PDB file of C-alpha atoms in Angstrom:
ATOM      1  CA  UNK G   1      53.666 -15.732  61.212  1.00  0.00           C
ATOM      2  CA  UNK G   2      56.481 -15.499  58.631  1.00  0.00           C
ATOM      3  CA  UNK G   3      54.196 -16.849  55.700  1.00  0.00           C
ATOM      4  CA  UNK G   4      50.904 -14.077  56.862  1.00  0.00           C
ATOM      5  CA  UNK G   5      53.416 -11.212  56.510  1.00  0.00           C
ATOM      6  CA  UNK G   6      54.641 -12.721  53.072  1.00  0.00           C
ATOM      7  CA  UNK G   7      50.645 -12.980  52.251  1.00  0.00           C
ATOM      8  CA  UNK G   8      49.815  -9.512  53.279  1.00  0.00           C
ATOM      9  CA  UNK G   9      52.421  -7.868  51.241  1.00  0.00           C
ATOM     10  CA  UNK G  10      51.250 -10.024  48.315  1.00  0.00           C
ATOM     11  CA  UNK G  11      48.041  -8.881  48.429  1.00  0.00           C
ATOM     12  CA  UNK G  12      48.593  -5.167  47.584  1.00  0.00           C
ATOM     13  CA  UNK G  13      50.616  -6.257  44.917  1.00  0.00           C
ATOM     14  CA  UNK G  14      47.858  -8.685  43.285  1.00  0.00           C
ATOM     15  CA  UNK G  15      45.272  -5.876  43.411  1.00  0.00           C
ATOM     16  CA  UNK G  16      47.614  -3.443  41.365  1.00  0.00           C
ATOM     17  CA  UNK G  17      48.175  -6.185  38.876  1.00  0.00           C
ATOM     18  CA  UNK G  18      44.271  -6.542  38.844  1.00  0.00           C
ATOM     19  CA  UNK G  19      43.526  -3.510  38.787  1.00  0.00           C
ATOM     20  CA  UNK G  20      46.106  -2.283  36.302  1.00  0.00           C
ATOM     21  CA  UNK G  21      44.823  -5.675  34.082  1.00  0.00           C
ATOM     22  CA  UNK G  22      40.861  -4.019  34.211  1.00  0.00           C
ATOM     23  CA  UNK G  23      42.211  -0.809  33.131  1.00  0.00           C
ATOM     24  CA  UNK G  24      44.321  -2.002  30.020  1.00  0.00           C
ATOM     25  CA  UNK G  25      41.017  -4.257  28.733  1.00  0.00           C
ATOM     26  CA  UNK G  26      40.664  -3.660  25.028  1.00  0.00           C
ATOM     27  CA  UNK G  27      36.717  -4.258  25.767  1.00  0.00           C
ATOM     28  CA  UNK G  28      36.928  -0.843  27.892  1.00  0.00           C
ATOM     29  CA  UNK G  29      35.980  -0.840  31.486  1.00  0.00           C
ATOM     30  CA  UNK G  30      32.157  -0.656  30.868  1.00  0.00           C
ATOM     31  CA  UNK G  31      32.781  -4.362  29.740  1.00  0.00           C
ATOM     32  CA  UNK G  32      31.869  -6.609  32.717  1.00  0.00           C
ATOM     33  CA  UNK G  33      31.507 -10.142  30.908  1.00  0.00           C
ATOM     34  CA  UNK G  34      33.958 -12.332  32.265  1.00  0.00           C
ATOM     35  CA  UNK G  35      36.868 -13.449  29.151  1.00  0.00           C
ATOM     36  CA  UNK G  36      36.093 -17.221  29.994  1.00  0.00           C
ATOM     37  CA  UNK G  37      32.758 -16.684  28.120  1.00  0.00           C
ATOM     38  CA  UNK G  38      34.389 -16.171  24.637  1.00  0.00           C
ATOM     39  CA  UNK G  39      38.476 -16.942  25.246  1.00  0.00           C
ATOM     40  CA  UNK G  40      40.409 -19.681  25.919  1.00  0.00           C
ATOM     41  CA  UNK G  41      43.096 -20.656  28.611  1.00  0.00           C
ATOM     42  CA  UNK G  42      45.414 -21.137  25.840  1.00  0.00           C
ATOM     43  CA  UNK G  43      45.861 -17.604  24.622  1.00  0.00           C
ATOM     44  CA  UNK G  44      43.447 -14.198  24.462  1.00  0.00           C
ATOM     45  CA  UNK G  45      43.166 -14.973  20.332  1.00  0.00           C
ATOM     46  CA  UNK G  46      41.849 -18.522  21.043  1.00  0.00           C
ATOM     47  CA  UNK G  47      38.199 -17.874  21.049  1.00  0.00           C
ATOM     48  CA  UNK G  48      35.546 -20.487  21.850  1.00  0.00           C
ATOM     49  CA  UNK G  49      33.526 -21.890  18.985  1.00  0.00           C
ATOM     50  CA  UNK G  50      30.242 -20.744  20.585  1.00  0.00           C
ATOM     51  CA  UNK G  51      30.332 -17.329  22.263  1.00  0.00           C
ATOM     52  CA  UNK G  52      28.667 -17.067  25.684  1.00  0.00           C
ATOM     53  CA  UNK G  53      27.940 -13.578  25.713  1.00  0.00           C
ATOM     54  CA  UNK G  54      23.791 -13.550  25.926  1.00  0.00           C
ATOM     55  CA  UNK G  55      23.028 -10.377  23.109  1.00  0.00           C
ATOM     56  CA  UNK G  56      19.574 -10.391  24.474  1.00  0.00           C
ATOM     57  CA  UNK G  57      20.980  -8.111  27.685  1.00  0.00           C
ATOM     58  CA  UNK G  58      22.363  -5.742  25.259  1.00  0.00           C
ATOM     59  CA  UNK G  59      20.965  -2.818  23.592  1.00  0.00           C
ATOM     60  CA  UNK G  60      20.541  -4.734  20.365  1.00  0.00           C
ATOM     61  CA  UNK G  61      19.201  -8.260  20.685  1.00  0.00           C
ATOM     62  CA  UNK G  62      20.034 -10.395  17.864  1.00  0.00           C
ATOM     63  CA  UNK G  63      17.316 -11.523  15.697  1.00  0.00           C
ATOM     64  CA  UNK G  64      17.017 -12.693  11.626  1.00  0.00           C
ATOM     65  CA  UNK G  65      20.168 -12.126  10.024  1.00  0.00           C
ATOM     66  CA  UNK G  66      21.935 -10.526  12.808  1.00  0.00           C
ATOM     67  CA  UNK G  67      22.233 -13.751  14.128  1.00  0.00           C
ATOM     68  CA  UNK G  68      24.863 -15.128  11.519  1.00  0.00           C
ATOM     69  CA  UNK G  69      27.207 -12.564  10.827  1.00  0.00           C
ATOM     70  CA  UNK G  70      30.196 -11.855  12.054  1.00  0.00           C
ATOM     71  CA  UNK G  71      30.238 -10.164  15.356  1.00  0.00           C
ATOM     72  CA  UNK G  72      33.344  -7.705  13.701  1.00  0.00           C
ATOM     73  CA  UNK G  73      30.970  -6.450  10.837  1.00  0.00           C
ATOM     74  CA  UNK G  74      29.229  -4.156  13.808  1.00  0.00           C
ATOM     75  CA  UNK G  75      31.634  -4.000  15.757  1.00  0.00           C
ATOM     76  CA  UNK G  76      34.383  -2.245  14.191  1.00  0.00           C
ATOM     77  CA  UNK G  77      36.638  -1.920  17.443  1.00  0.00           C
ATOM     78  CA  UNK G  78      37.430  -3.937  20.528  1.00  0.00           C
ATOM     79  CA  UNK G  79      35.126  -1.916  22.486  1.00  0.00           C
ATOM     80  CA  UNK G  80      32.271  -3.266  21.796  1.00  0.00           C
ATOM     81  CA  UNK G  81      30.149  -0.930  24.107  1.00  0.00           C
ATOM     82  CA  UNK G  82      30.142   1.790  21.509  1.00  0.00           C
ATOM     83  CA  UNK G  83      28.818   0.036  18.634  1.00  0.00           C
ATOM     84  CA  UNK G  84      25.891   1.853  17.595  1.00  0.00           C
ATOM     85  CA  UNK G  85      22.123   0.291  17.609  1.00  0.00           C
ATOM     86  CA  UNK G  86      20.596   2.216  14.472  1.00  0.00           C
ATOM     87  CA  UNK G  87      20.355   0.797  11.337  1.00  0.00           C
ATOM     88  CA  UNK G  88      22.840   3.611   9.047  1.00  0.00           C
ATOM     89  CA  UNK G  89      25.653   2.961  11.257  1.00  0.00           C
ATOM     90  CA  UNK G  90      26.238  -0.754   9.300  1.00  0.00           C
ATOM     91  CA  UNK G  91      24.217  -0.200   6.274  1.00  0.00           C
ATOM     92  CA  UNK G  92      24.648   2.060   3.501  1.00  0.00           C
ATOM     93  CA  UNK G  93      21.588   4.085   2.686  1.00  0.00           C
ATOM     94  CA  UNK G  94      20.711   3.024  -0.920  1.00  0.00           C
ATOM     95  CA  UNK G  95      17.721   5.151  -1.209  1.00  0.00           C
ATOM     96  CA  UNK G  96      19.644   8.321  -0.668  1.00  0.00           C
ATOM     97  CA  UNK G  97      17.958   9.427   2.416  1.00  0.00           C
ATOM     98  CA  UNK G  98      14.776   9.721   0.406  1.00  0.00           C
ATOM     99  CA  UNK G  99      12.826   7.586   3.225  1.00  0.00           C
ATOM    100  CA  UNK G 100      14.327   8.625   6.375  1.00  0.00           C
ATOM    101  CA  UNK G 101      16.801   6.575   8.344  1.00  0.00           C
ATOM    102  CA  UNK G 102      14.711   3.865  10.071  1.00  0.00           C
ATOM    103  CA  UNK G 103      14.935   0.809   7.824  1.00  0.00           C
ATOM    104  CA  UNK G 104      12.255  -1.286  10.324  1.00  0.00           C
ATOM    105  CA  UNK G 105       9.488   0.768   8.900  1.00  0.00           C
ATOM    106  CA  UNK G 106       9.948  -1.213   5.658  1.00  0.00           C
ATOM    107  CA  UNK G 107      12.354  -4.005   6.217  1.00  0.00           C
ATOM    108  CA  UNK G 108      12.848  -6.666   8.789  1.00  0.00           C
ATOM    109  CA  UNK G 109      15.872  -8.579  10.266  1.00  0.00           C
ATOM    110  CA  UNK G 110      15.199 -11.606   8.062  1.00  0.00           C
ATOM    111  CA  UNK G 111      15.689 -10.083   4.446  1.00  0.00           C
ATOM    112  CA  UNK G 112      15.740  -6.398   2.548  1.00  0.00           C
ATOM    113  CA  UNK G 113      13.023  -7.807   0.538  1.00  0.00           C
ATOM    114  CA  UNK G 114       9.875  -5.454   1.269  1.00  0.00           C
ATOM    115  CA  UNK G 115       6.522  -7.137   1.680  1.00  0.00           C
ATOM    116  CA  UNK G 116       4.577  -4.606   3.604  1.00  0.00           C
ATOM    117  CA  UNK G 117       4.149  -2.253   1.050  1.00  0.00           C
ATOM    118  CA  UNK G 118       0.183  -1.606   0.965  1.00  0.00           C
ATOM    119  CA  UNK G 119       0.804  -1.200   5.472  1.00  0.00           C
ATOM    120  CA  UNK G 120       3.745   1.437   4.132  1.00  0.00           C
ATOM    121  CA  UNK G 121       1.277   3.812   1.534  1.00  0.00           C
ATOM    122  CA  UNK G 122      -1.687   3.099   4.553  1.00  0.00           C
ATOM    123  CA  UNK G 123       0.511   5.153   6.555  1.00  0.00           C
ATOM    124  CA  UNK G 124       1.612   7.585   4.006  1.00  0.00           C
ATOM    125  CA  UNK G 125      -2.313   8.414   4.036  1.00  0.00           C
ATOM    126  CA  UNK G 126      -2.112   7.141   0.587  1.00  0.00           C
ATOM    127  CA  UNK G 127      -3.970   3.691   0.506  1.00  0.00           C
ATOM    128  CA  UNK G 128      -2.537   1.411  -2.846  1.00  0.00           C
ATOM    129  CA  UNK G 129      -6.075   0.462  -4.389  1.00  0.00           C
ATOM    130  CA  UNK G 130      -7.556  -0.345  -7.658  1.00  0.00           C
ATOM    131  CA  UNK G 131      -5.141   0.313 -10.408  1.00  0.00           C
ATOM    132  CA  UNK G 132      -2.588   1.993  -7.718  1.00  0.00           C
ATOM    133  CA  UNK G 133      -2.145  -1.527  -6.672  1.00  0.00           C
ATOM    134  CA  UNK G 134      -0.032  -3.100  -9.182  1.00  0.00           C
ATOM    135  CA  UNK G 135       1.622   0.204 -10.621  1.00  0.00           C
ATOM    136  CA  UNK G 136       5.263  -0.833 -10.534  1.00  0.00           C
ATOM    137  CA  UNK G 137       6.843   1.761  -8.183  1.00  0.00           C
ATOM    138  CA  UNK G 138       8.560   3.315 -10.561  1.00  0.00           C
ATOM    139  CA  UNK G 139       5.565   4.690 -12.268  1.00  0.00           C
ATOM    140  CA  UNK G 140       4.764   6.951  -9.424  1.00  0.00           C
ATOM    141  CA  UNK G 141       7.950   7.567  -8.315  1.00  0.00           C
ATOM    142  CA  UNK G 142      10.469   8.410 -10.561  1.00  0.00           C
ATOM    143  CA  UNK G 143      13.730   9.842  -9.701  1.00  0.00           C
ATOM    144  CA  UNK G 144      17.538   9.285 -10.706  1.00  0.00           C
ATOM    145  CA  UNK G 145      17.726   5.588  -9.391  1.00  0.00           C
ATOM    146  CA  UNK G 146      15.345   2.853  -8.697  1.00  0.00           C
ATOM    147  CA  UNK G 147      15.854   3.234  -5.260  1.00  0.00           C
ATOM    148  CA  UNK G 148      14.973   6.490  -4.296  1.00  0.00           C
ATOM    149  CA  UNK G 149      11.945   7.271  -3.140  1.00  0.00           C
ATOM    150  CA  UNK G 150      11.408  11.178  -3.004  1.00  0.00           C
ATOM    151  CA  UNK G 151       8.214  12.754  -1.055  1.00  0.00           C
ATOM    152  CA  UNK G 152       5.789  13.257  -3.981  1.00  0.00           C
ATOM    153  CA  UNK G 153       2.351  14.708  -3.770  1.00  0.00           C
ATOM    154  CA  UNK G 154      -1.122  12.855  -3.017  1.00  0.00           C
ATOM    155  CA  UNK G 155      -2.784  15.346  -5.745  1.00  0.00           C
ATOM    156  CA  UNK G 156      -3.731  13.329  -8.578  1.00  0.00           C
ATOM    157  CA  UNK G 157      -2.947  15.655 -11.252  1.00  0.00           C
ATOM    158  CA  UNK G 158       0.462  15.036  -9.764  1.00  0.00           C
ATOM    159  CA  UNK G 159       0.632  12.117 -11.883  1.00  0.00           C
ATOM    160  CA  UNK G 160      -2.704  11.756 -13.608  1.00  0.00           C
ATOM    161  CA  UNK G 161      -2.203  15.283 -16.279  1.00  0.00           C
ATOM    162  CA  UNK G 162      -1.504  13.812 -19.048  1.00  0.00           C
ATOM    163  CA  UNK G 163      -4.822  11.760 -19.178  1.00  0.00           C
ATOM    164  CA  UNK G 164      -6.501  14.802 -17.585  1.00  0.00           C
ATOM    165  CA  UNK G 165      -5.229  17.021 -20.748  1.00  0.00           C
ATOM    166  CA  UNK G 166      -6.071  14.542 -23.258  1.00  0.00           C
ATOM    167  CA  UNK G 167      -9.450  13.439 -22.290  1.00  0.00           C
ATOM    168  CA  UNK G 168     -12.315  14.541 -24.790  1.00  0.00           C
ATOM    169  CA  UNK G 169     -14.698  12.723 -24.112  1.00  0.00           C
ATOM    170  CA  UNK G 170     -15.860  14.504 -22.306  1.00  0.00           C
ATOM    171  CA  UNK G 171     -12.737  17.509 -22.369  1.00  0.00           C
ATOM    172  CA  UNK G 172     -12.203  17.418 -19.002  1.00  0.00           C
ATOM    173  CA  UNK G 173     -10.263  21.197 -19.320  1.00  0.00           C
ATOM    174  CA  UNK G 174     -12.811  22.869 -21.907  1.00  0.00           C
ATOM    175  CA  UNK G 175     -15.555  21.860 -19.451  1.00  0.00           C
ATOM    176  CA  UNK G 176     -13.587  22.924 -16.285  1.00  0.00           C
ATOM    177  CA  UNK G 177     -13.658  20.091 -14.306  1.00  0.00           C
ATOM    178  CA  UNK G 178     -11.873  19.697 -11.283  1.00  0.00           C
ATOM    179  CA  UNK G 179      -8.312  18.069 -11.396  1.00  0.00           C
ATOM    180  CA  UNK G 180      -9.305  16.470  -8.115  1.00  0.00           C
ATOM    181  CA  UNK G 181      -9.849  13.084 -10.304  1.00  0.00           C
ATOM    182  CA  UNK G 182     -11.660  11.299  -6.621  1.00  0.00           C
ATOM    183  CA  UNK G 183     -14.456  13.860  -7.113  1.00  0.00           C
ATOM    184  CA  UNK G 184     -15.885  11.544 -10.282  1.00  0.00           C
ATOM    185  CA  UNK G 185     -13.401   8.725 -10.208  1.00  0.00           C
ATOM    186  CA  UNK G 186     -13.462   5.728  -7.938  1.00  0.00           C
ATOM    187  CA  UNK G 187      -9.707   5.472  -6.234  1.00  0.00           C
ATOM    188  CA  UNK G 188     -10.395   1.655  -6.227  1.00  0.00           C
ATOM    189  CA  UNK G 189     -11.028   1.249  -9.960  1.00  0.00           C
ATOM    190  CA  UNK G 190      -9.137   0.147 -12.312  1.00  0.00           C
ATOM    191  CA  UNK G 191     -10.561   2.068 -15.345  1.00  0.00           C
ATOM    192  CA  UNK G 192     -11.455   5.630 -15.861  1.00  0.00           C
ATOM    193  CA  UNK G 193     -14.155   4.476 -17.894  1.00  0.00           C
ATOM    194  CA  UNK G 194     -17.931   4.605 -16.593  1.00  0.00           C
ATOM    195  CA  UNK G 195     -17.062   1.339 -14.271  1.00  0.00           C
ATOM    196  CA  UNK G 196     -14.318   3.569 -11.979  1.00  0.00           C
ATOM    197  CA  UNK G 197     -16.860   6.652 -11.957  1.00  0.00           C
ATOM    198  CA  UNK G 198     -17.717   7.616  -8.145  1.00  0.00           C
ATOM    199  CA  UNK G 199     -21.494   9.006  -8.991  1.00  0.00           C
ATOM    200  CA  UNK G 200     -22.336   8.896  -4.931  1.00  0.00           C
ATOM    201  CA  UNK G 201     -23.241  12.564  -5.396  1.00  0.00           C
ATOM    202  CA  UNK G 202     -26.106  11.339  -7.813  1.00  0.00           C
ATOM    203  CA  UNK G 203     -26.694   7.422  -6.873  1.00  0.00           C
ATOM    204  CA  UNK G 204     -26.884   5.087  -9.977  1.00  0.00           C
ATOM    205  CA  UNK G 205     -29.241   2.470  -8.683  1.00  0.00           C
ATOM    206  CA  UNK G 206     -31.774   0.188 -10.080  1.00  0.00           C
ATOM    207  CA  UNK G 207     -33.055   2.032 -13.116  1.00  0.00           C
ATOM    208  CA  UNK G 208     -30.248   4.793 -13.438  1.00  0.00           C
ATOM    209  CA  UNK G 209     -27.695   1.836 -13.501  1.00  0.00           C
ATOM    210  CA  UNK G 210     -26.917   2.596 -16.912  1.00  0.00           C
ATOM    211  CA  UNK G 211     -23.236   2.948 -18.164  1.00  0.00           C
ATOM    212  CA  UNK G 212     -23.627   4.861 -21.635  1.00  0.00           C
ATOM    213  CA  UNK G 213     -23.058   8.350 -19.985  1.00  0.00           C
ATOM    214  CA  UNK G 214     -24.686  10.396 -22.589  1.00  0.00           C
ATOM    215  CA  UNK G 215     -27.885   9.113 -22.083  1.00  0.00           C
ATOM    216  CA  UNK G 216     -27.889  11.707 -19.243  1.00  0.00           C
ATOM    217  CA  UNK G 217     -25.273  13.606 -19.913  1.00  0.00           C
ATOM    218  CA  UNK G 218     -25.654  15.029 -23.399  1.00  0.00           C
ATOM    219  CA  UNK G 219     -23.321  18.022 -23.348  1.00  0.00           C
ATOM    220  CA  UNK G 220     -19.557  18.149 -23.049  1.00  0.00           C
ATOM    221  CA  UNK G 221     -19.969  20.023 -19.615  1.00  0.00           C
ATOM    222  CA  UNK G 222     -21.384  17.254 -17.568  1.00  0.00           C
ATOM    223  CA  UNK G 223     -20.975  19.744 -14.258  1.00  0.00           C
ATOM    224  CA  UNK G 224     -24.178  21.675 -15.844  1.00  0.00           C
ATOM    225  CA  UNK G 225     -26.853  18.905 -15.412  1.00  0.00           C
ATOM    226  CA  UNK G 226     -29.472  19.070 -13.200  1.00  0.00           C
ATOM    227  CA  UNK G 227     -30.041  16.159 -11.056  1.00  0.00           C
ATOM    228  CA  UNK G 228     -34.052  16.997 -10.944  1.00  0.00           C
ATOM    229  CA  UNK G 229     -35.804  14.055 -12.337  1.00  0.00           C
ATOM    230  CA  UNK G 230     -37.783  16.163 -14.921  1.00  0.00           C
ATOM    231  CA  UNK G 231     -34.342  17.340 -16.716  1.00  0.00           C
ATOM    232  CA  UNK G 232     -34.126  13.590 -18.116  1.00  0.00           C
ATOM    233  CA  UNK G 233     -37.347  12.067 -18.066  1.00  0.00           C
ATOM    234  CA  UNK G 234     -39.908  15.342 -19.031  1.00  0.00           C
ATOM    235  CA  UNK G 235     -40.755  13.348 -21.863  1.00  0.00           C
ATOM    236  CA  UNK G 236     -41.675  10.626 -20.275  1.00  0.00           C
ATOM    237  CA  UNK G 237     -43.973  12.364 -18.094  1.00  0.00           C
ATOM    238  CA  UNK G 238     -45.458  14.727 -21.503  1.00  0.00           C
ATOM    239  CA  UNK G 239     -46.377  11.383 -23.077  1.00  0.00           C
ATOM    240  CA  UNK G 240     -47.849   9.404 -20.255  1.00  0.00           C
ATOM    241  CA  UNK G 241     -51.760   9.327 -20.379  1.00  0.00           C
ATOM    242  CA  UNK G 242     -52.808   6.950 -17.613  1.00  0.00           C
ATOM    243  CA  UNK G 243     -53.127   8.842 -16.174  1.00  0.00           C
ATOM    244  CA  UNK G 244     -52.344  11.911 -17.997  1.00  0.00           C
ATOM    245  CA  UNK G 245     -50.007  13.813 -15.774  1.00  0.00           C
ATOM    246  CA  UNK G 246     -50.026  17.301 -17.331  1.00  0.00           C
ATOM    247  CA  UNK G 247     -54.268  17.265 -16.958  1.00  0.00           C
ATOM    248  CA  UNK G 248     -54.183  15.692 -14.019  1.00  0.00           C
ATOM    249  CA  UNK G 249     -51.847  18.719 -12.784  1.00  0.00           C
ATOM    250  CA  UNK G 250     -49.283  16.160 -11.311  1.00  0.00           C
ATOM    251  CA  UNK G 251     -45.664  17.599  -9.832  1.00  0.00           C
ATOM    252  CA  UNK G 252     -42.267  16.671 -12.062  1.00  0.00           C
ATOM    253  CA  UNK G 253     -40.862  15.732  -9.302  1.00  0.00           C
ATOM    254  CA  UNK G 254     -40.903  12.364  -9.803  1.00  0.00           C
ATOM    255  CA  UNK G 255     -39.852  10.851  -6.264  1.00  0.00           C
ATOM    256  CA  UNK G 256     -43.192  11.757  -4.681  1.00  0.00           C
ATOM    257  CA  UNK G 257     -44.514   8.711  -6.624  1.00  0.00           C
ATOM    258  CA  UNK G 258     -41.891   6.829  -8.560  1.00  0.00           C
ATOM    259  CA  UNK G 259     -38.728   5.346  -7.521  1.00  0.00           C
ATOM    260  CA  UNK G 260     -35.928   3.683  -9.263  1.00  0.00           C
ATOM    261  CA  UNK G 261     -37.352   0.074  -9.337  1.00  0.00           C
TER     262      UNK G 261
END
């Protein structure tokens, strides 16, 4: 009887030394892992060569290069509950907050090396293509570092002035063309020379396949020509004489019998 009394007045005593043991953790009390998973009988700084808290249940599984670090680079104090899950709260923001705060839309866990770049400008609803494909970066974007990548605009003459300005032939200003370069030149080229010219309004095919431009277009303006067949190719229908189209009162509009074969 003795030794149950002794008992039950232990007992109180062991859950205040319990309880006041839970409420001094240095993990915090939101920590339930139990201290055998990572420490040692021997003392609390004796830690176990493999940890055997599972990450995975967390907030922030481990994966890449979070893997093999140590777990005190993230987390900074002993409560390791308040360790933040976004990317700026361990790495410094090199590019100046020029590209938002989410480094997963460009890098990955395994490296800061970028290799997504063309999935990057898709989303930007600026596709890299043609000669935009292997501009270095810098090119486009130019700001006080390398690194910083500042919202630019998708207008062409954005970048593309210069070569607007000093074009002559034909001069793109004197003539008035647009500085919306897509409206004659092919995004996907990787000239501006008669091979990177989008002519869908006026389809080259078959016998207009021709690249010398001024067979066509013999003005500086080329806005003012007429895509009517007989603006081009009157004389060849003055001259024909079998059979003789004038005489034989036949239209100039050459489609209703001819076609580019």
């Amino acid at each position: 009887m003795n030794k149950l009394r002794r008992i039950a007045w232990l007992i109180p005593g062991i859950l205040s030394v319990m309880m006041v043991t839970a409420q001094k953790s240095p993990h915090g009390k939101e920590f339930k892992i139990s201290c055998d998973k990572c420490h040692t009988a021997d003392s609390w700084t004796a830690m176990r060569d493999t940890l055997g808290f599972d990450h995975d249940v967390s907030r922030f599984p481990l994966e890449g290069q979070h893997q093999v670090i140590d777990c005190r680079q993230c987390h900074t104090t002993l409560e390791f509950n308040k360790a933040e899950t976004n990317c700026a709260s361990c790495h410094i923001d090199v590019h100046e907050q020029s590209v938002g705060q989410d480094c997963a839309r460009c890098h990955d866990s395994q490296s800061w090396l970028v290799n997504n770049i063309a999935d990057i400008h898709r989303q930007a609803a600026f596709p890299l293509s043609g000669a935009h494909a292997t501009a270095n970066c810098t090119d486009c974007h130019k700001s006080e570092t390398a690194l910083r990548f500042s919202p630019m605009s998708h207008d062409c003459v954005s970048c593309h002035l210069d070569e607007y300005a000093a074009t002559t032939n034909p001069e793109h200003s004197k003539a008035g063309f647009s500085t919306n370069c897509v409206e004659c030149h092919r995004s996907d080229a990787f000239s501006w020379d008669a091979e990177g010219i989008n002519h869908d309004f006026f389809p080259l095919t078959r016998g207009h396949d021709i690249q010398d431009c001024s067979r066509c277009h013999t003005g500086a303006d080329y806005t003012k020509i007429s895509p009517a067949c007989i603006t081009c190719h009157e004389n060849d229908y003055v001259v024909t004489t079998n059979p003789n189209h004038q005489l034989a009162g036949i239209q100039s509009t050459c489609v209703d019998c001819h076609t580019t074969e």
